[in-house]
Short mmCIF file of C-alpha atoms in Angstrom, two decimals:
data_model
loop_
_atom_site.label_atom_id
_atom_site.label_comp_id
_atom_site.label_asym_id
_atom_site.label_seq_id
_atom_site.Cartn_x
_atom_site.Cartn_y
_atom_site.Cartn_z
CA MET A 1 109.77 178.19 94.54
CA VAL A 2 112.08 178.52 91.67
CA PHE A 3 111.52 174.69 90.65
CA TYR A 4 107.48 174.81 90.98
CA ARG A 5 107.80 178.23 88.60
CA GLY A 6 109.99 175.63 85.90
CA VAL A 7 107.21 173.36 86.39
CA SER A 8 104.61 175.88 85.49
CA LEU A 9 106.63 177.17 82.64
CA LEU A 10 107.18 173.52 81.48
CA SER A 11 103.36 173.12 81.49
CA LYS A 12 102.99 175.88 79.49
CA LEU A 13 105.34 174.46 76.78
CA ARG A 14 103.11 171.20 76.79
CA SER A 15 100.01 172.96 76.21
CA ARG A 16 101.15 174.62 72.79
CA ALA A 17 103.67 171.64 72.16
CA VAL A 18 103.42 171.38 68.60
CA GLN A 19 101.87 175.06 68.04
CA GLN A 20 105.68 176.70 68.33
CA THR A 21 106.01 179.04 66.09
CA SER A 22 109.14 180.55 67.68
CA LEU A 23 111.18 177.47 65.55
CA SER A 24 112.99 178.90 62.34
CA ASN A 25 111.27 176.85 59.05
CA SER A 26 115.06 175.37 58.55
CA VAL A 27 114.44 173.25 61.70
CA ARG A 28 110.43 172.20 60.91
CA TRP A 29 110.80 172.04 57.06
CA LEU A 30 110.75 168.39 57.46
CA GLN A 31 108.00 167.81 60.14
CA VAL A 32 105.12 169.68 58.08
CA GLN A 33 105.73 166.63 55.42
CA THR A 34 103.65 163.37 56.10
CA SER A 35 104.61 160.06 54.89
CA SER A 36 102.91 156.52 54.49
CA GLY A 37 105.49 153.75 54.17
CA LEU A 38 106.43 151.75 56.98
CA ASP A 39 110.59 151.12 56.27
CA LEU A 40 113.04 153.71 57.47
CA ARG A 41 115.35 153.24 54.80
CA SER A 42 113.08 154.18 51.87
CA GLU A 43 112.25 157.25 54.21
CA LEU A 44 115.67 157.88 53.99
CA GLN A 45 116.36 157.38 50.08
CA GLU A 46 113.81 160.22 49.51
CA LEU A 47 114.95 162.63 52.37
CA ILE A 48 118.99 162.62 51.51
CA PRO A 49 118.81 163.57 47.75
CA GLU A 50 117.02 167.44 49.16
CA GLN A 51 119.38 167.60 51.96
CA GLN A 52 122.47 166.86 49.55
CA ASP A 53 121.06 169.69 47.45
CA ARG A 54 120.52 172.07 50.72
CA LEU A 55 123.92 171.48 51.88
CA LYS A 56 125.52 172.05 48.43
CA LYS A 57 123.35 175.34 48.29
CA LEU A 58 124.25 176.25 51.26
CA LYS A 59 127.91 176.20 50.75
CA SER A 60 128.26 177.67 47.68
CA GLU A 61 126.06 180.94 48.58
CA HIS A 62 127.11 181.28 52.42
CA GLY A 63 130.39 179.68 52.61
CA LYS A 64 132.21 182.60 53.61
CA VAL A 65 129.59 184.16 56.13
CA GLN A 66 131.43 184.04 59.50
CA LEU A 67 129.97 182.83 62.39
CA GLY A 68 131.69 184.53 64.98
CA ASN A 69 135.09 185.16 66.70
CA ILE A 70 137.49 182.98 68.48
CA THR A 71 139.43 183.76 71.59
CA ILE A 72 141.98 182.80 73.31
CA ASP A 73 139.82 181.65 76.12
CA MET A 74 137.63 179.77 73.90
CA VAL A 75 141.16 177.60 72.74
CA LEU A 76 142.51 177.33 76.60
CA GLY A 77 138.70 176.09 77.58
CA GLY A 78 138.67 173.27 75.62
CA MET A 79 137.35 174.84 72.17
CA ARG A 80 133.96 175.87 74.59
CA GLY A 81 131.56 178.13 72.82
CA MET A 82 133.51 177.63 69.66
CA THR A 83 130.35 176.58 66.44
CA GLY A 84 132.41 174.66 64.44
CA LEU A 85 130.43 170.97 63.64
CA LEU A 86 127.46 170.62 61.74
CA TRP A 87 124.85 168.44 63.84
CA GLU A 88 121.40 167.89 62.61
CA THR A 89 119.94 165.00 64.85
CA SER A 90 119.39 167.26 68.19
CA LEU A 91 120.38 171.14 68.99
CA LEU A 92 121.19 171.95 72.77
CA ASP A 93 119.60 175.74 73.49
CA PRO A 94 121.52 177.25 76.80
CA ASP A 95 117.95 178.36 78.28
CA GLU A 96 115.62 175.55 76.50
CA GLY A 97 117.29 172.82 76.64
CA ILE A 98 117.60 169.73 74.08
CA ARG A 99 115.14 169.57 70.88
CA PHE A 100 115.35 166.47 69.04
CA ARG A 101 114.59 167.95 65.39
CA GLY A 102 113.05 171.13 66.60
CA LEU A 103 111.04 169.21 69.58
CA SER A 104 111.51 169.76 72.91
CA ILE A 105 111.17 167.16 75.59
CA PRO A 106 107.54 167.88 76.35
CA GLU A 107 106.33 168.11 72.89
CA CYS A 108 108.20 164.85 71.88
CA GLN A 109 105.98 163.28 74.84
CA LYS A 110 103.11 164.59 73.84
CA VAL A 111 103.34 163.81 69.89
CA LEU A 112 105.68 160.95 69.75
CA PRO A 113 103.81 157.17 69.99
CA THR A 114 103.74 155.14 72.97
CA ALA A 115 103.31 151.46 74.35
CA LYS A 116 100.20 152.42 76.34
CA PRO A 117 97.56 155.70 76.29
CA GLY A 118 99.66 158.58 78.55
CA GLY A 119 102.82 156.78 78.58
CA GLU A 120 106.28 157.57 77.90
CA PRO A 121 107.63 157.54 74.44
CA LEU A 122 108.70 154.53 72.81
CA PRO A 123 112.72 154.88 71.66
CA GLU A 124 111.78 153.95 68.36
CA GLY A 125 109.33 156.76 67.75
CA LEU A 126 112.56 158.59 68.38
CA LEU A 127 114.90 157.07 66.63
CA TRP A 128 112.74 157.60 63.25
CA LEU A 129 112.69 161.38 64.26
CA LEU A 130 115.95 161.76 64.50
CA LEU A 131 116.45 159.96 61.32
CA THR A 132 114.34 161.56 59.14
CA GLY A 133 112.98 164.50 61.09
CA LYS A 134 109.29 163.67 60.93
CA VAL A 135 107.20 162.31 63.39
CA PRO A 136 106.26 158.46 62.87
CA SER A 137 102.99 157.11 63.25
CA LYS A 138 102.14 154.22 65.47
CA GLU A 139 102.55 151.78 62.52
CA GLN A 140 105.87 152.88 61.62
CA VAL A 141 107.12 152.38 65.22
CA ASP A 142 105.97 149.52 65.42
CA SER A 143 107.91 148.48 61.89
CA LEU A 144 110.91 149.73 63.15
CA SER A 145 110.39 147.82 66.47
CA GLN A 146 110.02 144.55 64.13
CA GLU A 147 113.09 145.42 62.14
CA LEU A 148 115.50 146.24 65.29
CA ARG A 149 114.17 142.70 66.91
CA SER A 150 114.72 141.08 63.47
CA ARG A 151 118.51 142.31 63.90
CA ALA A 152 119.06 141.78 67.44
CA THR A 153 121.21 138.72 67.01
CA VAL A 154 124.67 138.57 68.53
CA PRO A 155 127.46 136.12 67.67
CA ASP A 156 129.04 134.00 70.52
CA HIS A 157 132.59 135.31 69.82
CA VAL A 158 131.16 138.67 71.04
CA TYR A 159 129.94 137.02 74.61
CA LYS A 160 133.36 135.10 74.52
CA THR A 161 135.51 138.12 74.29
CA ILE A 162 133.30 140.00 77.11
CA ASP A 163 134.20 136.61 79.10
CA ALA A 164 137.87 136.93 78.70
CA LEU A 165 137.55 139.96 81.24
CA PRO A 166 138.15 140.11 84.87
CA VAL A 167 134.39 140.02 86.13
CA THR A 168 135.26 142.85 88.22
CA ALA A 169 136.18 145.09 84.55
CA HIS A 170 134.42 148.04 84.96
CA PRO A 171 131.06 147.49 83.02
CA MET A 172 131.97 150.12 80.40
CA THR A 173 135.08 148.55 79.89
CA GLN A 174 133.14 144.89 79.43
CA PHE A 175 130.23 146.75 77.25
CA THR A 176 133.07 148.83 74.99
CA THR A 177 134.82 144.96 74.59
CA GLY A 178 131.40 143.78 73.33
CA VAL A 179 130.80 146.87 70.69
CA MET A 180 134.54 146.34 69.47
CA ALA A 181 133.90 142.49 69.24
CA LEU A 182 130.74 143.38 67.16
CA GLN A 183 132.95 145.16 64.68
CA VAL A 184 133.83 141.89 62.90
CA GLN A 185 130.63 142.00 60.93
CA SER A 186 130.61 145.49 59.66
CA GLU A 187 128.85 145.85 56.23
CA PHE A 188 130.56 149.07 55.88
CA GLN A 189 134.13 147.71 56.13
CA LYS A 190 133.01 145.02 53.72
CA ALA A 191 131.51 147.58 51.32
CA TYR A 192 134.26 150.16 51.62
CA GLU A 193 137.37 147.31 50.62
CA LYS A 194 135.43 145.89 47.69
CA GLY A 195 135.35 149.62 46.61
CA ILE A 196 131.93 152.03 46.80
CA HIS A 197 131.09 155.14 45.50
CA LYS A 198 131.02 157.70 48.14
CA SER A 199 127.28 158.73 47.13
CA LYS A 200 126.46 155.46 48.41
CA LEU A 201 128.50 155.14 51.74
CA TRP A 202 125.29 156.07 53.66
CA GLU A 203 123.82 152.93 52.54
CA PRO A 204 126.23 150.43 54.76
CA THR A 205 126.36 152.96 57.24
CA TYR A 206 123.16 152.50 57.49
CA GLU A 207 123.07 148.67 57.60
CA ASP A 208 126.00 149.01 59.99
CA SER A 209 124.07 151.51 62.28
CA MET A 210 120.67 149.67 62.58
CA SER A 211 122.24 146.36 63.39
CA LEU A 212 124.38 148.40 66.37
CA ILE A 213 121.44 149.97 67.88
CA ALA A 214 119.62 146.65 67.83
CA GLN A 215 122.91 144.80 69.46
CA VAL A 216 123.67 147.06 72.16
CA PRO A 217 121.13 146.40 74.36
CA LEU A 218 122.02 142.49 74.43
CA VAL A 219 125.63 143.11 75.25
CA ALA A 220 124.57 145.31 77.83
CA ALA A 221 122.45 143.36 79.40
CA TYR A 222 124.93 140.01 79.27
CA VAL A 223 127.43 142.79 81.10
CA TYR A 224 124.78 143.20 83.96
CA ARG A 225 123.85 139.57 84.59
CA ARG A 226 127.46 138.78 84.42
CA MET A 227 128.92 141.55 86.54
CA TYR A 228 125.47 140.86 89.15
CA LYS A 229 123.68 137.77 88.33
CA ASN A 230 125.96 134.77 88.57
CA GLY A 231 125.63 134.97 84.53
CA ASN A 232 122.30 133.62 84.39
CA THR A 233 121.00 135.65 81.13
CA ILE A 234 117.45 136.43 80.36
CA PRO A 235 116.95 136.03 76.21
CA LYS A 236 115.23 138.61 74.65
CA ASP A 237 111.18 138.72 74.57
CA GLU A 238 110.27 139.30 70.45
CA SER A 239 106.41 140.49 72.08
CA LEU A 240 108.24 143.91 73.74
CA ASP A 241 109.32 147.13 72.21
CA TYR A 242 113.72 148.16 72.34
CA GLY A 243 113.30 149.99 76.20
CA ALA A 244 110.69 147.65 77.47
CA ASN A 245 112.61 144.42 75.77
CA PHE A 246 116.35 145.86 77.41
CA ALA A 247 114.81 146.16 80.88
CA HIS A 248 113.10 142.52 80.17
CA MET A 249 117.06 141.16 79.26
CA LEU A 250 118.26 143.08 82.58
CA GLY A 251 116.29 141.07 84.56
CA PHE A 252 113.32 143.61 85.31
CA SER A 253 109.58 142.99 85.05
CA SER A 254 107.83 145.61 85.90
CA SER A 255 105.35 147.65 83.44
CA ASP A 256 106.92 150.88 85.40
CA MET A 257 110.55 150.03 85.28
CA HIS A 258 109.84 149.18 81.37
CA GLU A 259 108.32 152.64 81.17
CA LEU A 260 111.09 154.45 82.69
CA MET A 261 113.48 153.04 80.43
CA ARG A 262 111.55 153.68 77.87
CA LEU A 263 112.15 157.40 78.86
CA TYR A 264 115.68 156.98 80.28
CA VAL A 265 116.53 155.72 76.60
CA THR A 266 114.64 158.47 74.68
CA ILE A 267 115.88 161.56 77.06
CA HIS A 268 119.64 160.46 76.80
CA SER A 269 119.88 159.44 73.69
CA ASP A 270 121.35 162.88 71.83
CA HIS A 271 122.82 166.13 73.50
CA GLU A 272 124.00 167.95 69.74
CA GLY A 273 127.27 167.35 68.72
CA GLY A 274 129.78 168.97 71.08
CA ASN A 275 130.01 166.85 74.12
CA VAL A 276 132.65 164.22 74.28
CA SER A 277 130.49 161.15 72.98
CA ALA A 278 129.21 162.62 70.43
CA HIS A 279 131.83 164.63 69.14
CA THR A 280 134.45 161.12 69.26
CA GLY A 281 132.20 159.26 67.30
CA HIS A 282 131.50 162.50 64.90
CA LEU A 283 135.42 162.58 64.63
CA VAL A 284 136.64 159.10 64.63
CA ALA A 285 133.62 158.51 61.48
CA SER A 286 135.16 161.43 59.85
CA ALA A 287 138.21 159.02 58.93
CA LEU A 288 135.40 156.34 57.54
CA SER A 289 136.31 154.45 60.32
CA ASP A 290 132.79 152.30 60.35
CA PRO A 291 129.88 152.75 62.81
CA TYR A 292 131.29 150.34 65.66
CA LEU A 293 134.84 151.56 65.26
CA SER A 294 132.98 155.12 65.67
CA PHE A 295 130.88 154.31 69.18
CA ALA A 296 133.28 152.67 70.45
CA ALA A 297 135.49 155.29 70.70
CA ALA A 298 132.22 157.35 71.87
CA LEU A 299 132.02 154.77 75.05
CA ASN A 300 135.43 155.64 76.01
CA GLY A 301 134.51 158.90 75.97
CA LEU A 302 131.53 158.78 78.02
CA ALA A 303 133.47 156.93 80.50
CA GLY A 304 134.93 159.62 81.70
CA PRO A 305 133.93 161.06 85.36
CA LEU A 306 133.24 164.08 83.91
CA HIS A 307 131.35 162.78 81.11
CA GLY A 308 128.71 159.94 80.98
CA LEU A 309 130.23 158.22 84.43
CA ALA A 310 128.79 161.55 86.70
CA ASN A 311 125.55 159.45 86.65
CA GLN A 312 127.09 157.09 88.99
CA GLU A 313 128.09 159.73 91.24
CA VAL A 314 125.31 161.29 91.96
CA LEU A 315 123.52 158.51 93.23
CA LEU A 316 126.65 157.19 95.61
CA TRP A 317 126.94 160.71 96.63
CA ILE A 318 123.56 160.50 97.85
CA LYS A 319 123.49 157.29 99.48
CA SER A 320 126.55 158.81 101.44
CA VAL A 321 124.25 161.81 102.73
CA VAL A 322 121.39 158.97 104.19
CA GLU A 323 124.25 156.73 105.51
CA GLU A 324 125.73 159.92 107.37
CA CYS A 325 122.56 162.05 107.96
CA GLY A 326 119.46 159.48 107.43
CA GLU A 327 116.57 159.74 104.98
CA ASN A 328 114.60 162.06 106.94
CA ILE A 329 117.60 164.88 106.71
CA SER A 330 116.51 168.48 106.79
CA LYS A 331 117.46 171.33 104.84
CA GLU A 332 119.79 172.47 107.74
CA GLN A 333 121.11 169.17 107.89
CA LEU A 334 121.76 169.12 104.10
CA ASN A 335 123.23 172.85 103.49
CA ASP A 336 125.86 171.96 106.24
CA TYR A 337 126.37 168.54 104.16
CA VAL A 338 126.69 170.69 100.86
CA TRP A 339 129.32 172.79 102.05
CA LYS A 340 131.20 169.73 103.89
CA THR A 341 131.41 168.18 100.37
CA LEU A 342 132.77 171.70 98.81
CA LYS A 343 134.99 172.26 101.41
CA SER A 344 136.37 168.96 100.97
CA GLY A 345 137.35 170.30 97.47
CA LYS A 346 134.86 167.75 95.61
CA VAL A 347 131.89 168.94 93.48
CA VAL A 348 128.41 168.27 94.13
CA PRO A 349 127.22 165.88 91.63
CA GLY A 350 124.70 166.22 89.27
CA PHE A 351 124.17 169.96 89.31
CA GLY A 352 125.90 172.63 86.59
CA HIS A 353 126.35 171.86 83.07
CA GLY A 354 128.95 172.90 80.10
CA VAL A 355 126.00 174.83 78.06
CA LEU A 356 122.85 174.82 80.14
CA ARG A 357 122.32 177.80 82.35
CA LYS A 358 118.56 176.88 83.35
CA THR A 359 117.32 173.63 84.83
CA ASP A 360 118.04 170.29 82.67
CA PRO A 361 114.71 169.47 81.04
CA ARG A 362 115.90 165.96 81.19
CA TYR A 363 115.78 166.71 85.03
CA THR A 364 112.01 167.94 85.26
CA CYS A 365 110.70 165.17 82.71
CA GLN A 366 112.22 162.39 85.58
CA ARG A 367 111.20 164.76 88.33
CA GLU A 368 107.42 164.19 86.82
CA PHE A 369 107.76 160.81 86.46
CA ALA A 370 109.00 160.27 90.02
CA LEU A 371 105.79 162.44 91.12
CA LYS A 372 103.69 160.07 89.07
CA HIS A 373 105.01 156.77 90.12
CA LEU A 374 106.99 157.15 93.45
CA PRO A 375 106.14 160.07 95.06
CA GLU A 376 106.63 158.96 98.66
CA ASP A 377 110.37 157.57 98.15
CA PRO A 378 112.86 158.79 100.64
CA LEU A 379 115.33 159.50 97.95
CA PHE A 380 113.44 161.41 95.47
CA GLN A 381 112.10 163.54 98.27
CA LEU A 382 115.92 164.02 99.30
CA VAL A 383 116.69 165.13 95.01
CA ALA A 384 114.01 167.12 95.65
CA LYS A 385 115.49 168.96 98.71
CA LEU A 386 118.88 169.13 96.97
CA TYR A 387 117.32 171.06 94.34
CA GLU A 388 115.91 173.20 96.99
CA VAL A 389 119.67 173.88 99.00
CA VAL A 390 122.22 173.10 96.31
CA PRO A 391 121.35 176.30 93.62
CA PRO A 392 121.62 178.99 96.69
CA ILE A 393 124.90 177.75 97.86
CA LEU A 394 127.06 177.18 94.25
CA THR A 395 124.77 181.09 93.44
CA GLU A 396 127.04 182.32 96.52
CA LEU A 397 130.05 180.40 95.94
CA GLY A 398 129.83 182.48 92.35
CA LYS A 399 132.26 180.14 90.86
CA VAL A 400 129.28 177.85 88.68
CA LYS A 401 127.65 179.60 85.94
CA ASN A 402 124.87 177.22 85.95
CA PRO A 403 124.11 176.22 89.75
CA TRP A 404 120.64 173.78 88.39
CA PRO A 405 120.50 170.29 88.07
CA ASN A 406 121.33 168.37 85.10
CA VAL A 407 120.11 165.15 83.70
CA ASP A 408 122.11 162.99 85.95
CA ALA A 409 120.79 164.45 89.44
CA HIS A 410 117.58 162.04 89.14
CA SER A 411 118.06 159.32 86.95
CA GLY A 412 119.66 157.33 89.68
CA VAL A 413 117.39 157.87 92.18
CA LEU A 414 114.81 156.30 89.88
CA LEU A 415 116.52 153.36 88.47
CA ASN A 416 117.25 152.65 92.53
CA TYR A 417 113.61 152.80 93.65
CA TYR A 418 113.33 149.88 90.71
CA GLY A 419 116.02 147.67 91.62
CA LEU A 420 118.30 148.60 89.40
CA THR A 421 120.79 149.43 92.41
CA GLU A 422 124.35 149.29 91.00
CA ALA A 423 125.33 152.71 90.04
CA ARG A 424 128.38 151.46 88.30
CA TYR A 425 126.20 149.65 85.89
CA TYR A 426 124.54 153.42 85.42
CA THR A 427 126.73 154.71 82.44
CA VAL A 428 126.27 151.76 80.49
CA LEU A 429 122.51 152.32 80.44
CA PHE A 430 123.23 155.76 79.11
CA GLY A 431 125.83 154.22 76.24
CA VAL A 432 122.79 152.14 75.13
CA SER A 433 120.65 155.43 74.89
CA ARG A 434 123.48 157.35 73.01
CA ALA A 435 123.50 154.97 70.48
CA LEU A 436 120.45 156.36 68.64
CA GLY A 437 121.78 159.67 68.48
CA ILE A 438 125.34 158.92 67.46
CA CYS A 439 124.36 156.50 64.97
CA SER A 440 121.39 158.67 63.57
CA GLN A 441 123.83 161.79 62.81
CA LEU A 442 126.47 159.22 61.28
CA ILE A 443 124.46 157.99 58.51
CA TRP A 444 123.67 161.86 57.70
CA ASP A 445 127.34 162.49 58.14
CA ARG A 446 128.10 159.95 55.10
CA ALA A 447 124.91 161.06 53.35
CA LEU A 448 126.04 164.95 53.41
CA GLY A 449 129.38 163.81 52.71
CA LEU A 450 130.84 165.32 55.68
CA PRO A 451 134.54 165.64 55.45
CA LEU A 452 137.80 165.00 57.91
CA GLU A 453 137.74 166.69 60.67
CA ARG A 454 141.03 168.24 61.18
CA PRO A 455 141.21 171.99 63.38
CA LYS A 456 144.15 173.73 63.27
CA SER A 457 145.96 173.65 67.02
CA VAL A 458 148.75 176.07 67.83
CA THR A 459 151.29 176.31 70.47
CA MET A 460 150.88 178.99 73.51
CA GLU A 461 154.16 180.50 71.71
CA TRP A 462 152.64 181.27 68.63
CA LEU A 463 149.27 182.35 70.64
CA GLU A 464 151.54 184.70 72.84
CA ASN A 465 153.52 186.07 69.84
CA HIS A 466 149.98 186.78 68.03
CA CYS A 467 148.96 188.36 71.06
CA LYS A 468 151.76 190.57 70.82
CA LYS A 469 150.88 191.44 67.34
CA ALA A 470 147.32 192.57 68.31
#
């Protein structure tokens, strides 16, 4: 029943979509503007001076305002809950979930351009939104799609670098290696070596970021075809949009799979700045490392089991349930299996989140996709049962602040249904998606002149002495 109340709430959110009045003007101010130009770079050139002035005013007038107190629990707990980063492209609310430039996922599904009526948002539209704060027109999105296609060329040395690795290397290892090999073409590095004024650093950053976003699907598809399809690669299709073309190069021609990839890339693109991959990209870039180096570092964080690698663990665990109990498992059997997993010292993958305290909206929109396209799929029905079984058990344990499912709980089942069954590869899909958010923020990092990140660290002895004095 909890789930259906959540779905009802989601429907209410859809109905008021853009009419949301609870959002602050500081988030919404960009979205009320309109533009007629088709060139994304020109849009940024207009917006950047305004935002630079806004940041200067904020710093000069309110720089000494305190945001909160830092506790020892926060220091020892991985800085969890500390407010310490500027991240313009998205904001994560513990109860509402992610908002991209102020827009919730249901709102994005309502207002962003789609490939077909009633379809999923085009990732290019979200990229435009992340960079400008404006909802683009279909013409602007089509223009951006064309720009990305024009940049989607990968030098041969990148493929040769990947081929130097064993074909058995983890897909994320191969993917990150490919991104590092792309770095030799960095326009930012060339401009910095020649000498460039700091006010112009965003321009070569934009060039690198757009090229990187355009190229990562080709690199990712090459890794997939190399590992699982005997190296038989598929060239890009100049007629397809970003998400559909990625699915095409992987080897999937179904229009529904194209829709799924559009949805997947969109909802995985950004999740504010404190998660490991986003923070790592920001941290490395703060040293004026170019977008390729910064994004490669972010991918290495994403590859960790406590971050992006979790999405492969979910499908593997679900398949282990089916292998032991069959597809038509009852809720009682599922309850026993969940307890068995927990008592063995393992976690139930796909449940819980470091910030969210409610069901992840990214889970909910994937459930809606499944109800529309694959309602009878046994694995989807198993995921639905897990939603009813797992939260009460985790609540009973009393150790989990958020017993609800996150984005990883659903994505693998959808991909598996359409034939992308290789769970080890799933984090690469996450990585391609995350390029949109990390690179968008990186452009603004450069435009706003954000400084080198250098927090203060202390020893346990320092903390103990501080507590004694306190």
